[in-house]
Amino acid sequence: MWVMIFFCLLVGLVLGFQLPVLLPLVYTKYMSIAVLAALDSVLGGIRAYMEESFDNVIFISGFFVNMLLAAGLAYMGDRLGVELYLAAVIVFGVRLFNNLGIIRRYLLKKH
Amino acid sequence: MKSKSAQISIALVCLIMGVLLAIQFKATENYQTDLIPERVDELTQKLNTVTQQKDTLEEEVLSLRDKLINVRETDKAMKDLQDELQKVQMAAGTIPAEGPGVIVSLNDSNLNIQPGDNANYSIVHDSDLLIIVNELKASGAEAIAINGERLTAMSEIRCAGTLILVNWTKIGPPFTIEAIGDPDMLQSGLMLNGGHLSTLKFLGLQTSVQKMENIKLPAYNGPIKIKYAVPSQYQEKAE
């Protein structure tokens, strides 16, 4: 399971570096929020998997919806003049560390 | 329920995330290391123009020798002088010029500036115009005008508060740089990867380069004051 996750991540990274896509500077802020949301969703999925409460539909929909919502919220914040992306960074950051802690505890319990 | 489908979906999502991460890495990295390839291009372009300059100088020596002979046979001298005058006037920008070339349009970014953004990145500076004019000259532009101000040998491009001074005339965005020369050469010189135009586009400014069959440039009609420089005899270095 872990081997597969890292293998896929690696393949994705290589693929991404090979793609001739260059994000304009103005969009990197939204992309970074989207990446953070995606990271949170993946860790949440792994956690649910370890808790044996994994739901495919919730996981996939959460991944895409969270990502789009986070980027969209950051964009809206920019239009409104409120730095909403900071809220997204804090929320996703806290959840990320929470999920990491829970995964760590499960792994420690298992071995 | 550690099912197969759960593993597959996690793997798939990891793959997509890898791609996203890589794109983000590339974008942030590119922004920081954008300067190095530009330097290389700059140097190669410089080398090319210097060698070209040398070639044209050599040609000039040959034609000057011919003219020297012609001066001795005074009949042809008058016509040569006329030719020379026209050439020098063209270079100085004191007669109107027309011919094929390109029109470069530049304008400030139309995206709203957010708190925390550096506003300097979203406007056109005098240095941007200078670099682009320089790139045009390096690509063989023979006559250049910015917003209708013909560039002469003594024209300046200078920041003056919110506007830019060219020939002591204030101009503001949108900027239109018209240049006469080989349209293909001029365009490819500007569009060079890592060139200044690509940097401006990357920063979100509005830029465009348009090839034209015929451009008419006005003459510089301000005063030409030469107070200190006087012609002097100089030793020709050509062998």
Coordinates of C-alpha atoms in Angstrom, one line a residue:
Chain A
M1 CA 0.0 0.0 0.0
W2 CA 2.7 2.5 1.0
V3 CA 5.0 1.5 -1.8
M4 CA 2.1 2.0 -4.3
I5 CA 1.4 5.5 -2.9
F6 CA 5.0 6.6 -3.2
F7 CA 5.4 5.0 -6.6
C8 CA 2.3 6.9 -7.9
L9 CA 3.4 10.2 -6.4
L10 CA 6.8 9.7 -8.0
V11 CA 5.2 8.9 -11.4
G12 CA 3.0 12.0 -11.1
L13 CA 6.0 14.2 -10.2
V14 CA 8.0 13.0 -13.2
L15 CA 5.0 13.4 -15.4
G16 CA 4.4 16.9 -14.1
F17 CA 8.0 18.0 -14.7
Q18 CA 7.9 16.6 -18.2
L19 CA 4.7 18.4 -19.1
P20 CA 5.4 21.6 -21.0
V21 CA 3.0 23.6 -18.8
L22 CA 4.2 26.8 -17.2
L23 CA 1.8 28.4 -14.7
P24 CA 1.8 32.2 -15.0
L25 CA 3.0 34.0 -11.9
V26 CA -0.4 35.4 -11.1
Y27 CA -2.0 31.9 -10.7
T28 CA 0.7 30.3 -8.5
K29 CA -1.1 31.6 -5.3
Y30 CA -4.3 29.7 -6.2
M31 CA -2.4 26.7 -7.3
S32 CA -0.5 26.5 -4.0
I33 CA -3.8 26.6 -2.1
A34 CA -5.3 23.9 -4.4
V35 CA -2.2 21.7 -3.8
L36 CA -2.5 22.2 -0.1
A37 CA -6.2 21.1 -0.2
A38 CA -5.2 18.1 -2.4
L39 CA -2.6 17.1 0.1
D40 CA -5.1 17.3 2.9
S41 CA -7.6 15.2 1.1
V42 CA -5.0 12.5 0.3
L43 CA -3.8 12.3 3.9
G44 CA -7.5 12.3 5.1
G45 CA -8.1 9.4 2.7
I46 CA -5.1 7.4 4.0
R47 CA -6.3 8.0 7.5
A48 CA -9.8 6.8 6.7
Y49 CA -8.2 3.8 5.0
M50 CA -6.3 2.9 8.2
E51 CA -9.4 3.5 10.3
E52 CA -11.3 1.2 7.9
S53 CA -14.0 3.8 7.3
F54 CA -12.9 4.6 3.8
D55 CA -15.6 5.6 1.3
N56 CA -14.6 5.9 -2.3
V57 CA -17.2 8.5 -3.3
I58 CA -16.5 10.7 -0.3
F59 CA -12.7 10.5 -1.0
I60 CA -12.8 11.3 -4.7
S61 CA -15.4 14.0 -4.4
G62 CA -13.6 15.5 -1.4
F63 CA -10.4 15.6 -3.3
F64 CA -11.7 17.5 -6.3
V65 CA -14.3 19.7 -4.5
N66 CA -11.9 20.7 -1.8
M67 CA -9.3 21.6 -4.3
L68 CA -11.6 23.7 -6.5
L69 CA -13.3 25.3 -3.5
A70 CA -10.0 26.3 -1.9
A71 CA -8.7 27.9 -5.1
G72 CA -12.1 29.5 -5.8
L73 CA -12.2 30.9 -2.2
A74 CA -8.7 32.3 -2.6
Y75 CA -9.7 33.9 -5.9
M76 CA -12.9 35.4 -4.4
G77 CA -10.9 36.7 -1.4
D78 CA -8.6 38.5 -3.8
R79 CA -11.6 40.1 -5.6
L80 CA -13.0 41.1 -2.3
G81 CA -9.7 42.4 -0.9
V82 CA -9.8 40.0 2.0
E83 CA -6.9 37.6 2.3
L84 CA -9.2 34.5 2.4
Y85 CA -6.4 32.2 1.3
L86 CA -4.9 32.7 4.7
A87 CA -8.0 31.0 6.2
A88 CA -7.6 28.1 3.8
V89 CA -3.9 27.8 4.7
I90 CA -4.6 27.6 8.4
V91 CA -7.6 25.2 8.1
F92 CA -5.8 22.8 5.7
G93 CA -2.5 23.1 7.6
V94 CA -4.1 22.2 11.0
R95 CA -6.0 19.3 9.4
L96 CA -2.9 18.1 7.6
F97 CA -1.0 17.8 10.9
N98 CA -4.0 16.3 12.6
N99 CA -4.2 13.6 9.9
L100 CA -0.5 13.0 10.0
G101 CA -0.6 12.5 13.8
I102 CA -3.4 10.0 13.5
I103 CA -1.7 8.1 10.7
R104 CA 1.5 8.0 12.8
R105 CA -0.4 6.6 15.8
Y106 CA -2.0 3.9 13.7
L107 CA 1.3 2.9 12.2
L108 CA 2.9 2.7 15.7
K109 CA 0.0 0.6 17.0
K110 CA 0.3 -1.8 14.1
H111 CA 4.0 -2.5 14.5
Chain B
M1 CA -13.1 -2.3 4.1
K2 CA -9.6 -2.4 2.7
S3 CA -10.9 -3.0 -0.8
K4 CA -9.1 -3.0 -4.1
S5 CA -11.0 0.1 -5.3
A6 CA -9.9 2.1 -2.3
Q7 CA -6.3 1.5 -3.1
I8 CA -6.8 2.3 -6.7
S9 CA -8.5 5.6 -6.0
I10 CA -5.8 6.6 -3.5
A11 CA -3.2 5.7 -6.1
L12 CA -4.9 7.7 -8.8
V13 CA -5.4 10.7 -6.5
C14 CA -1.7 10.5 -5.5
L15 CA -0.8 10.6 -9.2
I16 CA -2.8 13.7 -9.9
M17 CA -1.3 15.3 -6.8
G18 CA 2.2 14.5 -8.0
V19 CA 1.4 16.3 -11.3
L20 CA 0.0 19.3 -9.4
L21 CA 3.0 19.5 -7.1
A22 CA 5.4 19.3 -10.0
I23 CA 3.7 22.1 -11.9
Q24 CA 3.7 24.2 -8.7
F25 CA 7.4 23.5 -8.1
K26 CA 8.2 24.4 -11.7
A27 CA 6.3 27.7 -11.5
T28 CA 8.0 28.9 -8.3
E29 CA 11.4 27.7 -9.4
N30 CA 11.1 29.3 -12.8
Y31 CA 10.2 32.6 -11.3
Q32 CA 13.4 32.7 -9.3
T33 CA 15.9 31.3 -11.9
D34 CA 14.5 33.2 -14.8
L35 CA 17.5 35.4 -15.0
I36 CA 20.2 33.0 -15.9
P37 CA 19.0 31.9 -19.5
E38 CA 18.3 35.6 -20.2
R39 CA 22.0 36.4 -19.5
V40 CA 23.1 33.7 -21.9
D41 CA 20.8 34.9 -24.7
E42 CA 21.9 38.5 -24.1
L43 CA 25.5 37.5 -24.5
T44 CA 25.0 35.5 -27.7
Q45 CA 23.0 38.3 -29.1
K46 CA 25.7 40.8 -28.3
L47 CA 28.3 38.6 -29.9
N48 CA 26.3 38.3 -33.1
T49 CA 25.8 42.0 -33.3
V50 CA 29.4 42.7 -32.7
T51 CA 30.5 40.4 -35.4
Q52 CA 27.9 41.9 -37.7
Q53 CA 29.1 45.3 -36.8
K54 CA 32.7 44.3 -37.7
D55 CA 31.5 43.0 -41.1
T56 CA 29.6 46.2 -41.9
L57 CA 32.6 48.3 -40.8
E58 CA 34.8 46.4 -43.2
E59 CA 32.3 47.0 -46.0
E60 CA 32.2 50.6 -45.1
V61 CA 36.0 50.9 -45.4
L62 CA 35.8 49.5 -48.9
S63 CA 33.0 51.9 -49.9
L64 CA 34.8 54.8 -48.3
R65 CA 37.9 54.0 -50.4
D66 CA 35.8 54.0 -53.5
K67 CA 34.4 57.4 -52.5
L68 CA 37.8 58.8 -51.9
I69 CA 38.6 57.9 -55.5
N70 CA 35.3 59.4 -56.6
V71 CA 36.1 62.7 -54.7
R72 CA 39.2 63.0 -56.8
E73 CA 37.0 62.7 -59.9
T74 CA 34.8 65.6 -58.7
D75 CA 31.9 64.8 -61.0
K76 CA 30.7 61.9 -58.9
A77 CA 31.4 63.6 -55.6
M78 CA 28.2 65.6 -55.4
K79 CA 26.0 62.6 -55.8
D80 CA 28.0 60.7 -53.2
L81 CA 27.5 63.5 -50.8
Q82 CA 23.8 63.5 -51.3
D83 CA 23.7 59.8 -50.7
E84 CA 25.8 60.1 -47.6
L85 CA 23.6 62.9 -46.3
Q86 CA 20.5 60.9 -46.7
K87 CA 22.0 57.9 -45.0
V88 CA 23.2 60.0 -42.0
Q89 CA 19.8 61.7 -41.8
M90 CA 18.1 58.4 -41.7
A91 CA 20.3 57.2 -38.9
A92 CA 19.8 60.4 -37.0
G93 CA 16.1 60.3 -37.5
T94 CA 15.7 63.8 -38.9
I95 CA 13.8 62.7 -42.0
P96 CA 10.5 60.6 -42.0
A97 CA 11.0 57.0 -42.8
E98 CA 8.7 54.2 -44.0
G99 CA 9.1 50.5 -44.6
P100 CA 8.2 47.0 -43.3
G101 CA 8.6 46.3 -39.6
V102 CA 6.8 45.5 -36.4
I103 CA 4.6 47.2 -33.9
V104 CA 5.0 46.3 -30.3
S105 CA 2.2 47.2 -27.9
L106 CA 2.8 47.3 -24.1
N107 CA 0.3 48.1 -21.4
D108 CA 0.1 47.8 -17.7
S109 CA -1.4 44.7 -16.2
N110 CA -5.2 44.7 -16.1
L111 CA -5.4 42.5 -13.1
N112 CA -6.3 44.2 -9.8
I113 CA -3.4 44.7 -7.4
Q114 CA -4.0 42.9 -4.2
P115 CA -2.6 43.9 -0.8
G116 CA 0.7 42.2 -0.5
D117 CA 1.4 42.2 -4.3
N118 CA 4.3 44.3 -5.5
A119 CA 2.7 47.0 -7.7
N120 CA 6.0 47.5 -9.4
Y121 CA 5.6 44.2 -11.2
S122 CA 2.4 45.2 -12.9
I123 CA 3.3 48.5 -14.7
V124 CA 5.5 49.2 -17.7
H125 CA 8.8 51.0 -16.6
D126 CA 11.2 53.2 -18.6
S127 CA 13.7 50.4 -18.3
D128 CA 11.3 47.9 -20.0
L129 CA 11.0 50.3 -23.0
L130 CA 14.8 50.7 -23.0
I131 CA 15.5 47.0 -23.0
I132 CA 12.9 46.4 -25.7
V133 CA 14.3 49.2 -27.9
N134 CA 17.7 47.7 -27.3
E135 CA 16.5 44.3 -28.4
L136 CA 14.9 45.8 -31.5
K137 CA 18.2 47.5 -32.4
A138 CA 20.1 44.3 -31.8
S139 CA 17.7 42.6 -34.2
G140 CA 18.4 45.1 -36.9
A141 CA 15.8 47.8 -36.5
E142 CA 16.7 50.8 -38.7
A143 CA 14.2 53.4 -37.4
I144 CA 12.3 53.3 -34.1
A145 CA 9.5 55.5 -32.7
I146 CA 7.7 55.2 -29.3
N147 CA 4.2 56.6 -29.2
G148 CA 5.1 58.7 -32.3
E149 CA 8.3 60.0 -30.9
R150 CA 11.1 59.2 -33.3
L151 CA 14.3 57.9 -31.5
T152 CA 17.4 59.9 -32.5
A153 CA 21.0 59.4 -31.6
M154 CA 20.5 61.7 -28.6
S155 CA 17.0 60.6 -27.5
E156 CA 16.5 59.6 -23.9
I157 CA 14.0 57.2 -22.3
R158 CA 13.6 58.3 -18.8
C159 CA 11.2 57.9 -15.9
A160 CA 9.4 61.1 -14.9
G161 CA 7.1 60.2 -12.0
T162 CA 4.1 58.4 -13.4
L163 CA 5.0 59.1 -17.0
I164 CA 8.0 58.4 -19.3
L165 CA 10.0 61.1 -21.1
V166 CA 11.1 60.5 -24.7
N167 CA 12.7 63.4 -26.6
W168 CA 11.6 65.5 -23.6
T169 CA 7.9 64.7 -24.5
K170 CA 5.8 63.0 -21.8
I171 CA 4.2 59.7 -22.9
G172 CA 2.1 57.2 -20.9
P173 CA 0.6 53.8 -21.3
P174 CA -0.4 52.2 -23.6
F175 CA 2.9 52.2 -25.3
T176 CA 3.3 51.5 -29.0
I177 CA 6.9 50.9 -30.3
E178 CA 7.1 51.0 -34.1
A179 CA 10.3 49.7 -35.7
I180 CA 11.3 49.5 -39.3
G181 CA 13.5 46.5 -40.2
D182 CA 13.2 42.9 -41.3
P183 CA 9.8 42.0 -39.7
D184 CA 10.7 38.3 -39.2
M185 CA 14.0 39.1 -37.6
L186 CA 12.5 41.8 -35.3
Q187 CA 9.7 39.5 -34.2
S188 CA 11.9 36.5 -33.5
G189 CA 14.5 38.8 -31.8
L190 CA 11.7 40.0 -29.4
M191 CA 10.1 36.6 -28.9
L192 CA 13.4 34.9 -28.0
N193 CA 12.9 32.5 -25.1
G194 CA 14.0 34.3 -22.0
G195 CA 13.8 37.7 -23.7
H196 CA 12.4 40.7 -22.0
L197 CA 9.0 40.4 -23.6
S198 CA 8.4 36.9 -22.2
T199 CA 9.4 38.1 -18.8
L200 CA 6.8 40.9 -19.0
K201 CA 4.2 38.5 -20.2
F202 CA 5.0 36.2 -17.3
L203 CA 4.4 39.1 -14.9
G204 CA 0.9 39.6 -16.4
L205 CA 1.5 42.7 -18.5
Q206 CA -0.3 43.1 -21.8
T207 CA 2.1 42.7 -24.7
S208 CA 1.7 42.1 -28.4
V209 CA 4.0 42.1 -31.4
Q210 CA 2.5 42.7 -34.8
K211 CA 4.3 42.3 -38.2
M212 CA 3.5 45.2 -40.6
E213 CA 4.0 45.5 -44.3
N214 CA 4.5 49.2 -44.2
I215 CA 5.0 51.6 -41.3
K216 CA 5.4 55.3 -41.5
L217 CA 7.5 57.0 -38.9
P218 CA 7.7 60.8 -38.4
A219 CA 10.9 62.7 -38.3
Y220 CA 12.4 64.1 -35.1
N221 CA 11.5 67.8 -35.4
G222 CA 13.0 69.1 -32.2
P223 CA 16.1 71.2 -31.9
I224 CA 19.5 69.5 -32.3
K225 CA 22.0 71.3 -30.1
I226 CA 25.6 70.4 -30.4
K227 CA 27.6 72.7 -28.1
Y228 CA 30.7 70.8 -27.1
A229 CA 31.5 68.3 -29.8
V230 CA 33.4 69.5 -32.8
P231 CA 34.5 67.4 -35.7
S232 CA 38.1 66.2 -35.4
Q233 CA 40.5 64.5 -37.6
Y234 CA 40.7 60.9 -36.6
Q235 CA 43.1 58.2 -37.8
E236 CA 41.3 55.4 -39.6
K237 CA 42.2 52.2 -38.0
A238 CA 41.4 50.0 -41.0
E239 CA 44.4 48.6 -42.7

